[in-house]
């Protein structure tokens, strides 16, 4: 739940983001991930006997790293595709038939010409600046959507906590009901 709150906060950022807008949610995220991974490690390794613990810990870490890498690849792909998608959507509204876009283009062209560019080069530079701004806006939307999707993932995975088995006294029990210490 703590990590979900941090991703919710990160999903509401704008291009005018400041240090504390990112630092505080990142701090919350660090606390949340710390509590998740300690509890997850404890539950995942609670049924393992001492003689198998070293191999189980290694396997647990490999699985965690592999699936973390897969999740990161999915996130990077979603971010890239989102940027392209939202860039295309935003660019549909930047045409010569939109007064705001035309005014912005003329203003930027004039500024480039005032800095020494000829009229054609000034227009090309203005188009490049407009394209860069649309890409920045599209990336911000893509980041917000990605953080929101991760927040939703945390919210939907929260009920899975109730599927974890709780042991009295914290001692792992084998399938036949014997204590894991009996195997040592």
mmCIF file of C-alpha atoms in Angstrom:
data_model
loop_
_atom_site.group_PDB
_atom_site.id
_atom_site.type_symbol
_atom_site.label_atom_id
_atom_site.label_comp_id
_atom_site.label_asym_id
_atom_site.label_seq_id
_atom_site.Cartn_x
_atom_site.Cartn_y
_atom_site.Cartn_z
ATOM 1 C CA UNK A 1 0.000 0.000 0.000
ATOM 2 C CA UNK A 2 2.866 2.373 0.807
ATOM 3 C CA UNK A 3 4.483 1.854 -2.596
ATOM 4 C CA UNK A 4 1.113 2.323 -4.288
ATOM 5 C CA UNK A 5 0.797 5.732 -2.637
ATOM 6 C CA UNK A 6 4.232 6.733 -3.909
ATOM 7 C CA UNK A 7 3.363 5.701 -7.479
ATOM 8 C CA UNK A 8 0.061 7.605 -7.195
ATOM 9 C CA UNK A 9 1.994 10.731 -6.243
ATOM 10 C CA UNK A 10 4.443 10.190 -9.123
ATOM 11 C CA UNK A 11 1.545 9.758 -11.569
ATOM 12 C CA UNK A 12 0.421 13.327 -10.914
ATOM 13 C CA UNK A 13 3.613 15.170 -11.897
ATOM 14 C CA UNK A 14 3.905 17.943 -14.470
ATOM 15 C CA UNK A 15 6.771 19.464 -16.433
ATOM 16 C CA UNK A 16 7.127 22.069 -13.666
ATOM 17 C CA UNK A 17 8.270 19.406 -11.219
ATOM 18 C CA UNK A 18 10.576 20.396 -8.380
ATOM 19 C CA UNK A 19 12.990 18.494 -6.162
ATOM 20 C CA UNK A 20 10.501 17.759 -3.373
ATOM 21 C CA UNK A 21 7.847 16.670 -5.857
ATOM 22 C CA UNK A 22 10.075 13.692 -6.651
ATOM 23 C CA UNK A 23 12.112 13.269 -3.438
ATOM 24 C CA UNK A 24 9.190 12.693 -1.085
ATOM 25 C CA UNK A 25 7.439 10.019 -3.224
ATOM 26 C CA UNK A 26 10.815 8.334 -3.785
ATOM 27 C CA UNK A 27 11.373 8.225 -0.014
ATOM 28 C CA UNK A 28 7.922 6.678 0.476
ATOM 29 C CA UNK A 29 8.688 4.220 -2.320
ATOM 30 C CA UNK A 30 11.945 3.190 -0.632
ATOM 31 C CA UNK A 31 10.146 2.512 2.639
ATOM 32 C CA UNK A 32 7.437 0.564 0.823
ATOM 33 C CA UNK A 33 9.869 -1.576 -1.160
ATOM 34 C CA UNK A 34 11.881 -2.245 1.984
ATOM 35 C CA UNK A 35 8.830 -3.612 3.771
ATOM 36 C CA UNK A 36 7.708 -5.597 0.709
ATOM 37 C CA UNK A 37 11.008 -7.361 0.066
ATOM 38 C CA UNK A 38 11.717 -8.251 3.699
ATOM 39 C CA UNK A 39 8.249 -9.743 4.145
ATOM 40 C CA UNK A 40 8.350 -11.475 0.764
ATOM 41 C CA UNK A 41 11.759 -13.021 1.482
ATOM 42 C CA UNK A 42 10.599 -14.212 4.883
ATOM 43 C CA UNK A 43 7.455 -15.833 3.520
ATOM 44 C CA UNK A 44 9.173 -17.345 0.475
ATOM 45 C CA UNK A 45 11.938 -18.962 2.528
ATOM 46 C CA UNK A 46 9.955 -19.907 5.648
ATOM 47 C CA UNK A 47 9.356 -23.544 4.593
ATOM 48 C CA UNK A 48 12.979 -24.266 3.703
ATOM 49 C CA UNK A 49 15.142 -26.454 5.930
ATOM 50 C CA UNK A 50 18.556 -25.159 6.993
ATOM 51 C CA UNK A 51 20.480 -27.564 4.778
ATOM 52 C CA UNK A 52 18.598 -26.328 1.680
ATOM 53 C CA UNK A 53 18.549 -22.648 2.657
ATOM 54 C CA UNK A 54 21.666 -21.627 0.707
ATOM 55 C CA UNK A 55 20.367 -23.053 -2.587
ATOM 56 C CA UNK A 56 16.862 -21.702 -1.967
ATOM 57 C CA UNK A 57 18.174 -18.217 -1.227
ATOM 58 C CA UNK A 58 20.223 -18.254 -4.414
ATOM 59 C CA UNK A 59 17.245 -19.431 -6.457
ATOM 60 C CA UNK A 60 14.993 -16.823 -4.839
ATOM 61 C CA UNK A 61 17.441 -14.040 -5.719
ATOM 62 C CA UNK A 62 17.828 -15.254 -9.323
ATOM 63 C CA UNK A 63 14.055 -15.402 -9.809
ATOM 64 C CA UNK A 64 13.628 -11.967 -8.226
ATOM 65 C CA UNK A 65 16.307 -10.436 -10.463
ATOM 66 C CA UNK A 66 15.062 -12.097 -13.666
ATOM 67 C CA UNK A 67 11.451 -11.080 -13.141
ATOM 68 C CA UNK A 68 12.564 -7.610 -12.023
ATOM 69 C CA UNK A 69 14.425 -7.276 -15.318
ATOM 70 C CA UNK A 70 11.363 -8.467 -17.236
ATOM 71 C CA UNK A 71 9.220 -5.910 -15.405
ATOM 72 C CA UNK A 72 11.733 -3.185 -16.177
ATOM 73 C CA UNK A 73 11.706 -4.171 -19.855
ATOM 74 C CA UNK A 74 7.897 -4.000 -19.902
ATOM 75 C CA UNK A 75 7.997 -0.582 -18.238
ATOM 76 C CA UNK A 76 10.591 0.759 -20.699
ATOM 77 C CA UNK A 77 8.560 -0.565 -23.633
ATOM 78 C CA UNK A 78 5.346 0.961 -22.269
ATOM 79 C CA UNK A 79 7.140 4.283 -21.754
ATOM 80 C CA UNK A 80 8.558 4.271 -25.279
ATOM 81 C CA UNK A 81 5.271 3.295 -26.909
ATOM 82 C CA UNK A 82 3.372 5.792 -24.769
ATOM 83 C CA UNK A 83 5.716 8.591 -25.787
ATOM 84 C CA UNK A 84 5.224 7.789 -29.478
ATOM 85 C CA UNK A 85 1.460 7.457 -29.056
ATOM 86 C CA UNK A 86 0.949 10.650 -27.076
ATOM 87 C CA UNK A 87 3.331 12.539 -29.330
ATOM 88 C CA UNK A 88 1.196 11.588 -32.328
ATOM 89 C CA UNK A 89 -1.987 12.601 -30.503
ATOM 90 C CA UNK A 90 -0.523 15.958 -29.464
ATOM 91 C CA UNK A 91 0.945 16.625 -32.914
ATOM 92 C CA UNK A 92 -2.523 16.310 -34.437
ATOM 93 C CA UNK A 93 -3.353 19.585 -32.717
ATOM 94 C CA UNK A 94 -0.224 21.432 -33.820
ATOM 95 C CA UNK A 95 -1.203 22.503 -37.328
ATOM 96 C CA UNK A 96 -1.213 25.692 -39.342
ATOM 97 C CA UNK A 97 -4.981 25.802 -38.821
ATOM 98 C CA UNK A 98 -4.705 26.230 -35.050
ATOM 99 C CA UNK A 99 -4.312 29.858 -34.051
ATOM 100 C CA UNK A 100 -2.264 29.013 -30.948
ATOM 101 C CA UNK A 101 0.145 26.773 -32.853
ATOM 102 C CA UNK A 102 0.524 29.298 -35.669
ATOM 103 C CA UNK A 103 1.157 32.131 -33.199
ATOM 104 C CA UNK A 104 3.731 30.018 -31.359
ATOM 105 C CA UNK A 105 5.446 29.108 -34.651
ATOM 106 C CA UNK A 106 5.616 32.767 -35.748
ATOM 107 C CA UNK A 107 6.943 33.830 -32.359
ATOM 108 C CA UNK A 108 9.688 31.188 -32.364
ATOM 109 C CA UNK A 109 10.587 31.909 -36.003
ATOM 110 C CA UNK A 110 10.907 35.598 -35.195
ATOM 111 C CA UNK A 111 13.095 34.825 -32.187
ATOM 112 C CA UNK A 112 15.391 32.635 -34.310
ATOM 113 C CA UNK A 113 15.638 35.344 -36.965
ATOM 114 C CA UNK A 114 16.419 37.913 -34.264
ATOM 115 C CA UNK A 115 19.342 35.703 -33.177
ATOM 116 C CA UNK A 116 20.819 35.791 -36.681
ATOM 117 C CA UNK A 117 19.142 32.993 -38.635
ATOM 118 C CA UNK A 118 17.738 33.614 -42.085
ATOM 119 C CA UNK A 119 13.965 33.216 -42.554
ATOM 120 C CA UNK A 120 14.098 29.593 -43.777
ATOM 121 C CA UNK A 121 16.542 28.450 -41.072
ATOM 122 C CA UNK A 122 14.516 30.286 -38.430
ATOM 123 C CA UNK A 123 11.378 28.413 -39.496
ATOM 124 C CA UNK A 124 13.200 25.070 -39.406
ATOM 125 C CA UNK A 125 14.571 25.824 -35.947
ATOM 126 C CA UNK A 126 11.096 26.867 -34.782
ATOM 127 C CA UNK A 127 9.648 23.587 -36.053
ATOM 128 C CA UNK A 128 12.401 21.703 -34.217
ATOM 129 C CA UNK A 129 11.634 23.544 -30.970
ATOM 130 C CA UNK A 130 7.909 22.871 -31.336
ATOM 131 C CA UNK A 131 8.607 19.184 -32.008
ATOM 132 C CA UNK A 132 10.881 19.001 -28.948
ATOM 133 C CA UNK A 133 8.202 20.582 -26.748
ATOM 134 C CA UNK A 134 5.539 18.183 -28.007
ATOM 135 C CA UNK A 135 7.907 15.274 -27.267
ATOM 136 C CA UNK A 136 8.519 16.595 -23.734
ATOM 137 C CA UNK A 137 4.783 16.849 -23.113
ATOM 138 C CA UNK A 138 4.211 13.363 -24.556
ATOM 139 C CA UNK A 139 6.940 11.876 -22.356
ATOM 140 C CA UNK A 140 5.382 13.468 -19.273
ATOM 141 C CA UNK A 141 2.007 11.969 -20.131
ATOM 142 C CA UNK A 142 3.640 8.575 -20.781
ATOM 143 C CA UNK A 143 5.457 8.677 -17.408
ATOM 144 C CA UNK A 144 2.240 9.629 -15.624
ATOM 145 C CA UNK A 145 0.341 6.770 -17.279
ATOM 146 C CA UNK A 146 3.108 4.294 -16.461
ATOM 147 C CA UNK A 147 3.243 5.335 -12.802
ATOM 148 C CA UNK A 148 -0.551 5.109 -12.631
ATOM 149 C CA UNK A 149 -0.476 1.575 -14.096
ATOM 150 C CA UNK A 150 2.083 0.522 -11.469
ATOM 151 C CA UNK A 151 -0.103 2.087 -8.762
ATOM 152 C CA UNK A 152 -3.085 0.073 -10.014
ATOM 153 C CA UNK A 153 -0.906 -3.062 -10.041
ATOM 154 C CA UNK A 154 -0.038 -2.508 -6.371
ATOM 155 C CA UNK A 155 -3.691 -1.933 -5.463
ATOM 156 C CA UNK A 156 -4.846 -5.097 -7.253
ATOM 157 C CA UNK A 157 -2.047 -7.185 -5.726
ATOM 158 C CA UNK A 158 -2.884 -6.060 -2.182
ATOM 159 C CA UNK A 159 -5.552 -8.786 -1.658
ATOM 160 C CA UNK A 160 -2.912 -11.421 -2.471
ATOM 161 C CA UNK A 161 -1.460 -10.759 0.994
ATOM 162 C CA UNK A 162 -4.358 -12.753 2.428
ATOM 163 C CA UNK A 163 -3.193 -15.832 0.511
ATOM 164 C CA UNK A 164 0.061 -15.970 2.487
ATOM 165 C CA UNK A 165 0.210 -18.612 5.194
ATOM 166 C CA UNK A 166 0.821 -17.343 8.708
ATOM 167 C CA UNK A 167 2.593 -19.561 11.192
ATOM 168 C CA UNK A 168 2.218 -19.455 14.943
ATOM 169 C CA UNK A 169 5.505 -18.576 16.577
ATOM 170 C CA UNK A 170 7.165 -17.934 13.235
ATOM 171 C CA UNK A 171 8.395 -21.532 12.861
ATOM 172 C CA UNK A 172 8.170 -23.156 9.454
ATOM 173 C CA UNK A 173 6.321 -26.456 9.296
ATOM 174 C CA UNK A 174 7.106 -29.224 6.857
ATOM 175 C CA UNK A 175 4.341 -30.809 4.762
ATOM 176 C CA UNK A 176 3.988 -33.655 7.197
ATOM 177 C CA UNK A 177 3.583 -31.244 10.111
ATOM 178 C CA UNK A 178 7.083 -31.719 11.544
ATOM 179 C CA UNK A 179 9.173 -28.724 12.439
ATOM 180 C CA UNK A 180 11.796 -27.729 9.863
ATOM 181 C CA UNK A 181 14.378 -28.080 12.640
ATOM 182 C CA UNK A 182 13.708 -31.822 12.725
ATOM 183 C CA UNK A 183 15.378 -32.138 9.282
ATOM 184 C CA UNK A 184 18.703 -30.803 10.563
#
